[in-house]
PDB file of C-alpha atoms in Angstrom:
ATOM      1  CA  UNK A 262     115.045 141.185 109.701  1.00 48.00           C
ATOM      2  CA  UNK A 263     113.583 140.621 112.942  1.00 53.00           C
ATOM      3  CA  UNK A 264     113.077 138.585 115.577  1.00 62.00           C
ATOM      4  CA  UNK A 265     114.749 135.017 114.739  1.00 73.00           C
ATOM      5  CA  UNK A 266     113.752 135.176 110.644  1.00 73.00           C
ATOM      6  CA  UNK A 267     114.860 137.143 107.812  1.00 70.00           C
ATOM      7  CA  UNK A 268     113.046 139.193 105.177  1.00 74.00           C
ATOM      8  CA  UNK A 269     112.895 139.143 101.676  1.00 78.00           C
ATOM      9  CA  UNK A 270     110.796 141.462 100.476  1.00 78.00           C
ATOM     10  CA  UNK A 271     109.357 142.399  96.112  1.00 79.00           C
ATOM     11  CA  UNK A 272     107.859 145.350  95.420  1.00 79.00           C
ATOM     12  CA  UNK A 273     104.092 145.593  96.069  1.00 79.00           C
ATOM     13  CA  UNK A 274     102.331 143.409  93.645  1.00 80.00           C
ATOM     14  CA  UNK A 275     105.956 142.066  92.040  1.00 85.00           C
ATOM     15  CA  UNK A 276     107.275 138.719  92.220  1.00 89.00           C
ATOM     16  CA  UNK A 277     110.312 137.399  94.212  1.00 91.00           C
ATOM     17  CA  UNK A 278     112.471 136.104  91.683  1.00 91.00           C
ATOM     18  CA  UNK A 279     116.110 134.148  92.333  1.00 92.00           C
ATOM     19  CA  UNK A 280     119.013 133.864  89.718  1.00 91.00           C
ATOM     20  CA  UNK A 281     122.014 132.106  88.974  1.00 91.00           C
ATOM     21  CA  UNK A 282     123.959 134.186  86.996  1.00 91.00           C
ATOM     22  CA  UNK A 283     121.297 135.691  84.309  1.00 90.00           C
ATOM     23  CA  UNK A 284     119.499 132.261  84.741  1.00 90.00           C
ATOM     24  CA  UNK A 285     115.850 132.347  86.859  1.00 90.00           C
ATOM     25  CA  UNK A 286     116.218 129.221  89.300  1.00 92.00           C
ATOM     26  CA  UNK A 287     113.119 129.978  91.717  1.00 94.00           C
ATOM     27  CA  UNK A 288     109.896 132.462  91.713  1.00 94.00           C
ATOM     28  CA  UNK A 289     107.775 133.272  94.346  1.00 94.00           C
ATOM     29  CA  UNK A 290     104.725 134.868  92.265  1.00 93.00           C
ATOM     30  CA  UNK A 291     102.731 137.403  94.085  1.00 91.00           C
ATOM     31  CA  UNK A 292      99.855 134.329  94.717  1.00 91.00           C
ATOM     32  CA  UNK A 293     102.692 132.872  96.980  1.00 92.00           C
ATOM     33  CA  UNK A 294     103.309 130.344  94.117  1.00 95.00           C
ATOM     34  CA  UNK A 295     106.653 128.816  93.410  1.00 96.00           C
ATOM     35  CA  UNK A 296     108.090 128.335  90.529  1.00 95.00           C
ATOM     36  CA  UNK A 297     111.262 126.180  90.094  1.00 95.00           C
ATOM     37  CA  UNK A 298     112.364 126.286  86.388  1.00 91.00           C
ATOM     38  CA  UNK A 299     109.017 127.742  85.739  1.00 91.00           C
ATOM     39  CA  UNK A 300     108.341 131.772  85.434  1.00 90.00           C
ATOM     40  CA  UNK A 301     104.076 131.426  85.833  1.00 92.00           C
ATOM     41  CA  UNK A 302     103.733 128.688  87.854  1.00 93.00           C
ATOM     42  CA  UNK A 303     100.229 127.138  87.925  1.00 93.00           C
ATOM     43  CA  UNK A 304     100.037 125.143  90.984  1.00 92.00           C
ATOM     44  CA  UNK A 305     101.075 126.027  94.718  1.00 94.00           C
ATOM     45  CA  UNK A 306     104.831 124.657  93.566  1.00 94.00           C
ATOM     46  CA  UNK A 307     105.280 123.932  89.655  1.00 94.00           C
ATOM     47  CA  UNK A 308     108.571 122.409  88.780  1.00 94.00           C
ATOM     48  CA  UNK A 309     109.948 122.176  85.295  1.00 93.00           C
ATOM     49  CA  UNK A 310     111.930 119.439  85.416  1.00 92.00           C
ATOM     50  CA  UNK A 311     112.381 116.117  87.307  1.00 92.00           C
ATOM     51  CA  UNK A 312     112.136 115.697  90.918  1.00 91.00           C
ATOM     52  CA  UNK A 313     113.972 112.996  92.935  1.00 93.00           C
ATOM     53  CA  UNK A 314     112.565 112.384  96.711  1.00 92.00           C
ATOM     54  CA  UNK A 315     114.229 110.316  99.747  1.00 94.00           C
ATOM     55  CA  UNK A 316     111.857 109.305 101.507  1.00 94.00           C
ATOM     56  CA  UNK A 317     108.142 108.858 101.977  1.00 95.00           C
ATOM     57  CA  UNK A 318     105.845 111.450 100.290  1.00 93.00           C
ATOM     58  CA  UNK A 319     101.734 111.970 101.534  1.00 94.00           C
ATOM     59  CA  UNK A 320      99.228 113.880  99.175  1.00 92.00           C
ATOM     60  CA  UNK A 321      96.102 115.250 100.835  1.00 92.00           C
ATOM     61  CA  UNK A 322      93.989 115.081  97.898  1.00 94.00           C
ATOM     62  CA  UNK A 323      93.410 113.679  94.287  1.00 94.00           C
ATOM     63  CA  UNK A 324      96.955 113.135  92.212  1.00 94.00           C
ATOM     64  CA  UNK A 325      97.156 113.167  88.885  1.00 93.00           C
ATOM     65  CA  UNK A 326     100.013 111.324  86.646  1.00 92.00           C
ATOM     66  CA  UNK A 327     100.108 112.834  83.139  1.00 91.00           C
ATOM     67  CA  UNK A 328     100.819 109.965  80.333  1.00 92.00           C
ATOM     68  CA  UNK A 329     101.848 110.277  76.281  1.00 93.00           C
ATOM     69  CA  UNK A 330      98.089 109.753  75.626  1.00 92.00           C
ATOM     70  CA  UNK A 331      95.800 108.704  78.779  1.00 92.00           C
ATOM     71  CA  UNK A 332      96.110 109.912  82.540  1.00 94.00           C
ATOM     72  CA  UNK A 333      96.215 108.095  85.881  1.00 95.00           C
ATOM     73  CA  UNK A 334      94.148 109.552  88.472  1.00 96.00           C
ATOM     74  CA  UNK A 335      94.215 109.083  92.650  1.00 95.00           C
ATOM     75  CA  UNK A 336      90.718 110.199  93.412  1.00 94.00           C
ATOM     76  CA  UNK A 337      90.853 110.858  96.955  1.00 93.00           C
ATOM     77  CA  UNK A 338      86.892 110.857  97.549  1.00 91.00           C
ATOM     78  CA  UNK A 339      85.958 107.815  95.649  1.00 90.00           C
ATOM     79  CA  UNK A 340      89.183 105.812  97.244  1.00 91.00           C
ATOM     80  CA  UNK A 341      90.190 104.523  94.054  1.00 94.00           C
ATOM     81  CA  UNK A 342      92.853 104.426  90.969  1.00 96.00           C
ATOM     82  CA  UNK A 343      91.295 106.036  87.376  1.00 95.00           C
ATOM     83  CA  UNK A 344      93.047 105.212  84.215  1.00 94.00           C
ATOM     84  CA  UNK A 345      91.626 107.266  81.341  1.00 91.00           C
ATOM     85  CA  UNK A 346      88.532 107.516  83.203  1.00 84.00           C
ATOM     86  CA  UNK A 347      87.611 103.895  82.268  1.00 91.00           C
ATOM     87  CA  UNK A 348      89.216 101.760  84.529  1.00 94.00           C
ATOM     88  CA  UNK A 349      89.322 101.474  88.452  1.00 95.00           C
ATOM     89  CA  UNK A 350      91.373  99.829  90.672  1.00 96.00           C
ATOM     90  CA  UNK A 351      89.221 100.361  94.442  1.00 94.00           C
ATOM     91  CA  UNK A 352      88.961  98.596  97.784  1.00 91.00           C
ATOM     92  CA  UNK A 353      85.401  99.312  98.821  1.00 89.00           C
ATOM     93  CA  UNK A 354      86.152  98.105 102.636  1.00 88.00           C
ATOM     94  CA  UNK A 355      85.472  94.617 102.080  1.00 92.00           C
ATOM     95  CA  UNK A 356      86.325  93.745  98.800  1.00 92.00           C
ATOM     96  CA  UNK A 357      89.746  94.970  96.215  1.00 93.00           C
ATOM     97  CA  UNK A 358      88.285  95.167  92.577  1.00 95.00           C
ATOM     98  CA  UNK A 359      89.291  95.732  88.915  1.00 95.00           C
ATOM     99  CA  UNK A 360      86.723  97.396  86.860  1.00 94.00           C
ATOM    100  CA  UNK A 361      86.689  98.848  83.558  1.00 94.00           C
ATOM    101  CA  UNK A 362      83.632 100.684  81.484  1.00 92.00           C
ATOM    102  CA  UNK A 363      85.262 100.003  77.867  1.00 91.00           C
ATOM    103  CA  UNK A 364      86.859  97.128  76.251  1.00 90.00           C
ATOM    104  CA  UNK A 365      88.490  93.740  77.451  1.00 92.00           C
ATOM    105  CA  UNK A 366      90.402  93.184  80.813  1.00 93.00           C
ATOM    106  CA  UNK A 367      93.621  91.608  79.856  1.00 94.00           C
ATOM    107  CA  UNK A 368      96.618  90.170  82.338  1.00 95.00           C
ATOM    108  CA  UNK A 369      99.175  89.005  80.123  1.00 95.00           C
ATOM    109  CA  UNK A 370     102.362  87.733  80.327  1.00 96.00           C
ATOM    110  CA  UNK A 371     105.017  87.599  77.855  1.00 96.00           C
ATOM    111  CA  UNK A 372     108.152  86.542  80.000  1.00 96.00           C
ATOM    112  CA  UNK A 373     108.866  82.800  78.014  1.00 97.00           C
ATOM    113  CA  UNK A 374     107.632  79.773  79.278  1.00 97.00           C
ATOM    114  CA  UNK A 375     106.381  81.042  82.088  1.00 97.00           C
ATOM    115  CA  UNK A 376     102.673  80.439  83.440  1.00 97.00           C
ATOM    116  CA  UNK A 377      99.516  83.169  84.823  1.00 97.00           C
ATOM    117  CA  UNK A 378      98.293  81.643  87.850  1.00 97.00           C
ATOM    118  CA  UNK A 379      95.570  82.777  90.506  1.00 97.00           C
ATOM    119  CA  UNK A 380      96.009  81.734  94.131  1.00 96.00           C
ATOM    120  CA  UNK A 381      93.440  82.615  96.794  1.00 96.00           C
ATOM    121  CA  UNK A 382      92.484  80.844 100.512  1.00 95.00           C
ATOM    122  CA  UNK A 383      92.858  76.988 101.136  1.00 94.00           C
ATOM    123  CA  UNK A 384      90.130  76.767 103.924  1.00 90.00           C
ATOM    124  CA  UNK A 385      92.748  76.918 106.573  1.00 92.00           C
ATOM    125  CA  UNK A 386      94.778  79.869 106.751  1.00 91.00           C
ATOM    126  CA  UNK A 387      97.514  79.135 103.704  1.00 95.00           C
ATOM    127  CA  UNK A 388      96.794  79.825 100.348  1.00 96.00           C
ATOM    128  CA  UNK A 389      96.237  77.425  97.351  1.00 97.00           C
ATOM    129  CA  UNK A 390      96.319  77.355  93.472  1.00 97.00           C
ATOM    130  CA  UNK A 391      93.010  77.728  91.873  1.00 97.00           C
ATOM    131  CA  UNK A 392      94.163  78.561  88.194  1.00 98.00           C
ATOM    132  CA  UNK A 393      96.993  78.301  85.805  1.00 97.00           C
ATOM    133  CA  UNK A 394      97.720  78.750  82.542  1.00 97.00           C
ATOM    134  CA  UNK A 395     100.823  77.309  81.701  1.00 97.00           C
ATOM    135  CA  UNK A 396     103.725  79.132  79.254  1.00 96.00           C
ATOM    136  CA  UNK A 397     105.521  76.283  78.495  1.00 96.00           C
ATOM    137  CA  UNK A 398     102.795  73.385  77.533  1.00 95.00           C
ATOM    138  CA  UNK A 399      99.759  75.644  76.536  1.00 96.00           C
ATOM    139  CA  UNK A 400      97.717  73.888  79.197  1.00 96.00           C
ATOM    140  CA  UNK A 401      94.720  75.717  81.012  1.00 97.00           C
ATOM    141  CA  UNK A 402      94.307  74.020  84.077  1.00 97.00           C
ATOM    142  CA  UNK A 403      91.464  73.963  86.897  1.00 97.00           C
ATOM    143  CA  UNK A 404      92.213  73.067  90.498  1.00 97.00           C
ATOM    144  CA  UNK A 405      90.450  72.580  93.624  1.00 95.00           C
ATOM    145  CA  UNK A 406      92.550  73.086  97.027  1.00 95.00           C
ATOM    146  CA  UNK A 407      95.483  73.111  95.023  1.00 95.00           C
ATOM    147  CA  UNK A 408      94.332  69.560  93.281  1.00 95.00           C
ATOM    148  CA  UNK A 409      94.013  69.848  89.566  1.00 95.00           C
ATOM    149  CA  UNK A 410      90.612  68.535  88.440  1.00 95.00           C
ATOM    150  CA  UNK A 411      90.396  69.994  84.612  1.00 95.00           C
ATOM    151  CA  UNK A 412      93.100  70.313  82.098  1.00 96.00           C
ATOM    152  CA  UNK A 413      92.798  71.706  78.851  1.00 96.00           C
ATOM    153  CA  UNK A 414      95.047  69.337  76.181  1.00 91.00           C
ATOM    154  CA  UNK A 415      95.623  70.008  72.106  1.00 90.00           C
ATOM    155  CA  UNK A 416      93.142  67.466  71.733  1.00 87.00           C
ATOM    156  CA  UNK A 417      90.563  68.537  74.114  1.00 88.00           C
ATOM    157  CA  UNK A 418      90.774  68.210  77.738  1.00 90.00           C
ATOM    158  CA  UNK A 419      91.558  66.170  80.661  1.00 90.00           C
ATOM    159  CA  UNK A 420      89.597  65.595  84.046  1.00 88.00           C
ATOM    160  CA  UNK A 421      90.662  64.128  87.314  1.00 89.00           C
ATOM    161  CA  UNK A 422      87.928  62.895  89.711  1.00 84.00           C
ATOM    162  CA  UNK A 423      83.821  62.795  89.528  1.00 74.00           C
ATOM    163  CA  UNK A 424      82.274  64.629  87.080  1.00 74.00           C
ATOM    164  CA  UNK A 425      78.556  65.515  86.943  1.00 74.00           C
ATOM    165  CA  UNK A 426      75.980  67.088  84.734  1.00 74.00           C
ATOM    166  CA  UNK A 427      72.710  67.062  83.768  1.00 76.00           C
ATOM    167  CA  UNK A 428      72.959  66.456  80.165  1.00 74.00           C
ATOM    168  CA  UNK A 429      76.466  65.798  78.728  1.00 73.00           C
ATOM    169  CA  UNK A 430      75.783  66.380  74.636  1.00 74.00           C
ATOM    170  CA  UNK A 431      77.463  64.323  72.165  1.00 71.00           C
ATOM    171  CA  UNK A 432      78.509  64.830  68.678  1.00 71.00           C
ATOM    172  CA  UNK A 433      80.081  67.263  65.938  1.00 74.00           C
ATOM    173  CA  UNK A 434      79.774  70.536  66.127  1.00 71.00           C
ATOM    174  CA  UNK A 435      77.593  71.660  63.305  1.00 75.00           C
ATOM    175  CA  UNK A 436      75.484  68.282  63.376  1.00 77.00           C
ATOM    176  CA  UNK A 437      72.243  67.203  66.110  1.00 76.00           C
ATOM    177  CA  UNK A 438      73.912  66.238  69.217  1.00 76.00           C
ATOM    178  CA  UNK A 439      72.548  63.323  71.308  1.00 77.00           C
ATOM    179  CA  UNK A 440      72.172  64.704  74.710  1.00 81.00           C
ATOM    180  CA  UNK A 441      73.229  61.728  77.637  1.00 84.00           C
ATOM    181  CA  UNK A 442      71.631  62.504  80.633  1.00 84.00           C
ATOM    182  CA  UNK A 443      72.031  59.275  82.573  1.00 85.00           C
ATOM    183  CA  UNK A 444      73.988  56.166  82.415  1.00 85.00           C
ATOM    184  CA  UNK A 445      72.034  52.813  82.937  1.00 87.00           C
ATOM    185  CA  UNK A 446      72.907  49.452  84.168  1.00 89.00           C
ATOM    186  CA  UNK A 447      70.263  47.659  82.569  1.00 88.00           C
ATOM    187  CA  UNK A 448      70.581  44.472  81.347  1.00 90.00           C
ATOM    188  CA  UNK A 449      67.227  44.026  79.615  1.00 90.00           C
ATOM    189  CA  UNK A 450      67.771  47.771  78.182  1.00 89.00           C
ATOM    190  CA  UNK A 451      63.924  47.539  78.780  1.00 89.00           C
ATOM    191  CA  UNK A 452      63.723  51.646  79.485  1.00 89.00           C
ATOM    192  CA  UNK A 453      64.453  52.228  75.743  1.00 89.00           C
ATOM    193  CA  UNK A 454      65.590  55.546  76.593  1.00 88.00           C
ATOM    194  CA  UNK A 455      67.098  58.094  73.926  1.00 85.00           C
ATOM    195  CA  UNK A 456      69.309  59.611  76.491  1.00 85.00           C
ATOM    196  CA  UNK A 457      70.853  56.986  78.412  1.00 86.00           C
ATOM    197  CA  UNK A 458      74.476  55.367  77.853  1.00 86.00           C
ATOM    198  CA  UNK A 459      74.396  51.760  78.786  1.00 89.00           C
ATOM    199  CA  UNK A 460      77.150  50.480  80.330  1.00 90.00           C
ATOM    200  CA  UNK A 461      79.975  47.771  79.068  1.00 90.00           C
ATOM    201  CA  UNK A 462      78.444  44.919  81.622  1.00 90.00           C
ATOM    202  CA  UNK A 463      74.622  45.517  80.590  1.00 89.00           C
ATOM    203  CA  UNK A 464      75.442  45.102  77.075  1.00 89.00           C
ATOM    204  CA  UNK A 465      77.581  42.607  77.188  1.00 89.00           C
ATOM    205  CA  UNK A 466      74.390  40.760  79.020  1.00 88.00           C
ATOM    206  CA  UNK A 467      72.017  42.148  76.664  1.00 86.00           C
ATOM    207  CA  UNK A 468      73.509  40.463  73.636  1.00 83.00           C
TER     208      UNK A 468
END
Protein backbone atom coordinates (compact mmCIF):
# COMPACT_ATOMS: atom_id res chain seq x y z
CA UNK A 1 0.00 0.00 0.00
CA UNK A 2 0.72 3.53 -0.12
CA UNK A 3 -0.31 6.71 0.29
CA UNK A 4 -4.23 6.64 1.22
CA UNK A 5 -5.08 3.35 -1.28
CA UNK A 6 -4.29 -0.18 -1.22
CA UNK A 7 -2.78 -2.57 -3.75
CA UNK A 8 -3.82 -5.56 -5.26
CA UNK A 9 -1.58 -6.70 -7.48
CA UNK A 10 -1.69 -10.34 -10.43
CA UNK A 11 1.17 -11.45 -11.85
CA UNK A 12 2.35 -9.68 -15.03
CA UNK A 13 -0.05 -10.44 -17.76
CA UNK A 14 -2.51 -12.61 -15.16
CA UNK A 15 -5.85 -11.74 -14.14
CA UNK A 16 -7.11 -10.58 -10.68
CA UNK A 17 -9.50 -13.08 -9.78
CA UNK A 18 -11.88 -13.08 -6.34
CA UNK A 19 -13.49 -16.26 -4.72
CA UNK A 20 -15.96 -17.32 -2.39
CA UNK A 21 -14.99 -20.44 -1.22
CA UNK A 22 -13.83 -22.40 -4.59
CA UNK A 23 -16.55 -20.21 -6.33
CA UNK A 24 -15.11 -17.14 -8.85
CA UNK A 25 -17.39 -14.05 -7.80
CA UNK A 26 -15.35 -11.14 -9.64
CA UNK A 27 -12.38 -10.91 -12.41
CA UNK A 28 -10.42 -8.16 -13.27
CA UNK A 29 -8.92 -9.49 -16.75
CA UNK A 30 -5.61 -8.10 -17.68
CA UNK A 31 -7.72 -5.50 -20.31
CA UNK A 32 -8.99 -3.99 -16.93
CA UNK A 33 -12.32 -5.82 -17.68
CA UNK A 34 -14.63 -7.05 -15.00
CA UNK A 35 -16.21 -9.89 -14.84
CA UNK A 36 -19.00 -10.61 -12.27
CA UNK A 37 -20.21 -14.26 -12.69
CA UNK A 38 -18.36 -14.18 -15.91
CA UNK A 39 -14.54 -15.62 -16.34
CA UNK A 40 -13.89 -13.69 -20.12
CA UNK A 41 -15.79 -10.86 -19.86
CA UNK A 42 -16.50 -9.06 -23.16
CA UNK A 43 -17.44 -5.63 -22.30
CA UNK A 44 -15.73 -3.03 -19.82
CA UNK A 45 -18.10 -4.84 -16.93
CA UNK A 46 -20.02 -8.16 -18.10
CA UNK A 47 -22.36 -9.52 -15.54
CA UNK A 48 -23.88 -12.95 -15.65
CA UNK A 49 -26.80 -12.58 -14.00
CA UNK A 50 -29.44 -9.92 -13.10
CA UNK A 51 -28.73 -6.54 -11.94
CA UNK A 52 -31.03 -4.47 -9.68
CA UNK A 53 -30.22 -0.48 -9.54
CA UNK A 54 -31.60 2.32 -6.99
CA UNK A 55 -31.55 5.02 -8.56
CA UNK A 56 -31.08 6.86 -11.82
CA UNK A 57 -28.68 5.27 -14.38
CA UNK A 58 -27.00 7.58 -17.63
CA UNK A 59 -25.40 5.72 -20.71
CA UNK A 60 -23.00 7.76 -22.82
CA UNK A 61 -23.59 5.98 -25.92
CA UNK A 62 -25.84 3.51 -27.97
CA UNK A 63 -27.67 0.67 -25.57
CA UNK A 64 -28.66 -2.31 -26.68
CA UNK A 65 -31.61 -4.60 -25.07
CA UNK A 66 -31.25 -8.22 -26.24
CA UNK A 67 -34.90 -9.92 -26.90
CA UNK A 68 -36.00 -13.91 -27.51
CA UNK A 69 -35.92 -13.02 -31.25
CA UNK A 70 -35.51 -9.12 -32.20
CA UNK A 71 -33.35 -6.36 -30.36
CA UNK A 72 -34.09 -2.85 -29.10
CA UNK A 73 -31.55 -0.38 -29.87
CA UNK A 74 -30.78 3.40 -28.22
CA UNK A 75 -28.81 4.88 -31.04
CA UNK A 76 -27.18 7.69 -29.49
CA UNK A 77 -26.20 9.57 -32.89
CA UNK A 78 -29.42 9.29 -34.72
CA UNK A 79 -31.47 10.27 -31.29
CA UNK A 80 -33.81 7.59 -31.71
CA UNK A 81 -35.35 4.02 -30.48
CA UNK A 82 -34.58 0.86 -33.19
CA UNK A 83 -36.63 -2.22 -32.88
CA UNK A 84 -35.26 -4.95 -35.14
CA UNK A 85 -33.86 -2.35 -37.24
CA UNK A 86 -37.33 -1.60 -38.72
CA UNK A 87 -38.99 0.57 -36.53
CA UNK A 88 -38.13 4.06 -34.93
CA UNK A 89 -39.43 5.87 -32.30
CA UNK A 90 -37.39 9.71 -32.77
CA UNK A 91 -38.01 13.33 -31.84
CA UNK A 92 -36.32 15.20 -34.64
CA UNK A 93 -36.48 18.70 -32.56
CA UNK A 94 -39.77 19.66 -33.66
CA UNK A 95 -41.72 16.80 -34.23
CA UNK A 96 -42.02 12.95 -32.00
CA UNK A 97 -42.61 10.21 -34.75
CA UNK A 98 -43.35 6.47 -35.21
CA UNK A 99 -41.88 4.98 -38.24
CA UNK A 100 -41.48 1.60 -39.45
CA UNK A 101 -39.76 0.20 -42.93
CA UNK A 102 -41.78 -3.28 -42.89
CA UNK A 103 -45.26 -4.24 -42.28
CA UNK A 104 -48.41 -2.57 -40.57
CA UNK A 105 -48.33 -0.10 -37.55
CA UNK A 106 -50.73 -1.49 -35.09
CA UNK A 107 -51.96 0.15 -31.48
CA UNK A 108 -54.21 -2.25 -30.09
CA UNK A 109 -55.99 -2.72 -27.18
CA UNK A 110 -57.37 -5.74 -25.72
CA UNK A 111 -58.37 -4.58 -22.09
CA UNK A 112 -62.59 -5.25 -22.49
CA UNK A 113 -64.80 -2.68 -23.36
CA UNK A 114 -62.54 -0.24 -23.32
CA UNK A 115 -61.95 2.42 -26.24
CA UNK A 116 -58.36 3.76 -28.39
CA UNK A 117 -58.65 7.35 -28.44
CA UNK A 118 -56.26 10.21 -29.82
CA UNK A 119 -56.27 13.59 -28.08
CA UNK A 120 -54.14 16.48 -29.33
CA UNK A 121 -54.52 20.67 -28.89
CA UNK A 122 -58.01 22.43 -28.60
CA UNK A 123 -56.85 25.87 -30.03
CA UNK A 124 -56.47 27.24 -26.59
CA UNK A 125 -54.07 25.67 -24.43
CA UNK A 126 -56.20 22.33 -23.16
CA UNK A 127 -56.39 19.41 -25.08
CA UNK A 128 -59.40 17.82 -26.94
CA UNK A 129 -60.61 14.43 -28.39
CA UNK A 130 -60.07 14.03 -32.02
CA UNK A 131 -60.60 10.14 -32.33
CA UNK A 132 -62.11 7.17 -30.69
CA UNK A 133 -62.79 3.92 -31.26
CA UNK A 134 -65.01 2.63 -28.85
CA UNK A 135 -64.61 -1.14 -27.01
CA UNK A 136 -67.86 -1.43 -25.87
CA UNK A 137 -70.30 -0.32 -28.97
CA UNK A 138 -67.87 -0.94 -31.97
CA UNK A 139 -68.32 2.69 -32.94
CA UNK A 140 -65.47 4.67 -34.84
CA UNK A 141 -66.08 8.07 -34.16
CA UNK A 142 -64.73 11.53 -35.67
CA UNK A 143 -64.66 14.73 -33.64
CA UNK A 144 -63.85 18.23 -34.08
CA UNK A 145 -62.80 20.30 -30.79
CA UNK A 146 -63.96 17.54 -28.87
CA UNK A 147 -67.55 17.65 -30.88
CA UNK A 148 -68.31 14.42 -32.60
CA UNK A 149 -69.18 15.05 -36.26
CA UNK A 150 -68.89 11.28 -37.84
CA UNK A 151 -69.87 8.05 -36.32
CA UNK A 152 -69.46 4.83 -37.76
CA UNK A 153 -72.91 2.56 -36.92
CA UNK A 154 -73.60 -1.43 -37.93
CA UNK A 155 -75.58 -0.03 -40.54
CA UNK A 156 -73.36 2.56 -41.90
CA UNK A 157 -72.65 5.77 -40.31
CA UNK A 158 -73.85 8.76 -38.61
CA UNK A 159 -73.00 12.59 -39.13
CA UNK A 160 -73.63 15.58 -36.99
CA UNK A 161 -73.53 19.04 -38.66
CA UNK A 162 -72.85 20.32 -42.51
CA UNK A 163 -71.54 18.08 -44.74
CA UNK A 164 -70.00 18.92 -48.14
CA UNK A 165 -68.65 17.33 -51.24
CA UNK A 166 -68.30 17.62 -54.62
CA UNK A 167 -69.97 14.60 -55.85
CA UNK A 168 -71.72 12.37 -53.24
CA UNK A 169 -72.23 8.83 -55.42
CA UNK A 170 -75.22 6.81 -55.00
CA UNK A 171 -75.98 3.23 -55.36
CA UNK A 172 -74.82 -0.54 -54.80
CA UNK A 173 -71.65 -1.41 -54.76
CA UNK A 174 -70.98 -3.52 -57.78
CA UNK A 175 -73.69 -1.56 -59.94
CA UNK A 176 -73.24 2.31 -61.93
CA UNK A 177 -73.57 4.79 -59.26
CA UNK A 178 -75.41 8.09 -59.92
CA UNK A 179 -73.05 10.71 -58.83
CA UNK A 180 -75.18 13.94 -56.95
CA UNK A 181 -73.26 16.83 -57.19
CA UNK A 182 -75.79 19.51 -56.31
CA UNK A 183 -79.14 19.78 -54.81
CA UNK A 184 -81.72 22.07 -56.66
CA UNK A 185 -84.68 24.02 -55.63
CA UNK A 186 -86.29 24.15 -58.82
CA UNK A 187 -89.69 24.08 -59.25
CA UNK A 188 -89.93 23.87 -63.03
CA UNK A 189 -86.96 21.13 -62.81
CA UNK A 190 -86.23 23.05 -66.12
CA UNK A 191 -82.14 22.31 -65.72
CA UNK A 192 -82.84 18.59 -66.46
CA UNK A 193 -79.72 17.79 -64.84
CA UNK A 194 -78.43 14.06 -64.30
CA UNK A 195 -76.71 15.02 -61.15
CA UNK A 196 -78.91 17.08 -59.19
CA UNK A 197 -81.32 15.91 -56.20
CA UNK A 198 -84.40 18.01 -56.19
CA UNK A 199 -85.70 18.86 -53.16
CA UNK A 200 -89.17 17.73 -51.27
CA UNK A 201 -90.78 21.47 -51.89
CA UNK A 202 -89.75 21.67 -55.75
CA UNK A 203 -91.33 18.47 -56.41
CA UNK A 204 -94.07 18.70 -54.59
CA UNK A 205 -94.61 22.04 -56.94
CA UNK A 206 -93.52 20.31 -59.93
CA UNK A 207 -96.29 17.74 -59.88
Amino acid sequence: SGGNYADLASATGGHLQFRIGTTEALRITNSTSVGIGSTQPQAKLDINGSLHVSGISTFQDDVTFIGASQNMVWDKSANLLKFANTGYIKHTGSNFQIQNDTGAIQISNYADDQNVEIRSDDGSGGTALYFKADGSTGETILFHYGNQKFTTTNTGVSITGITTTTQLEVGTLGQSLVGITTILDEDNMASDSATALATQQSIKKYI
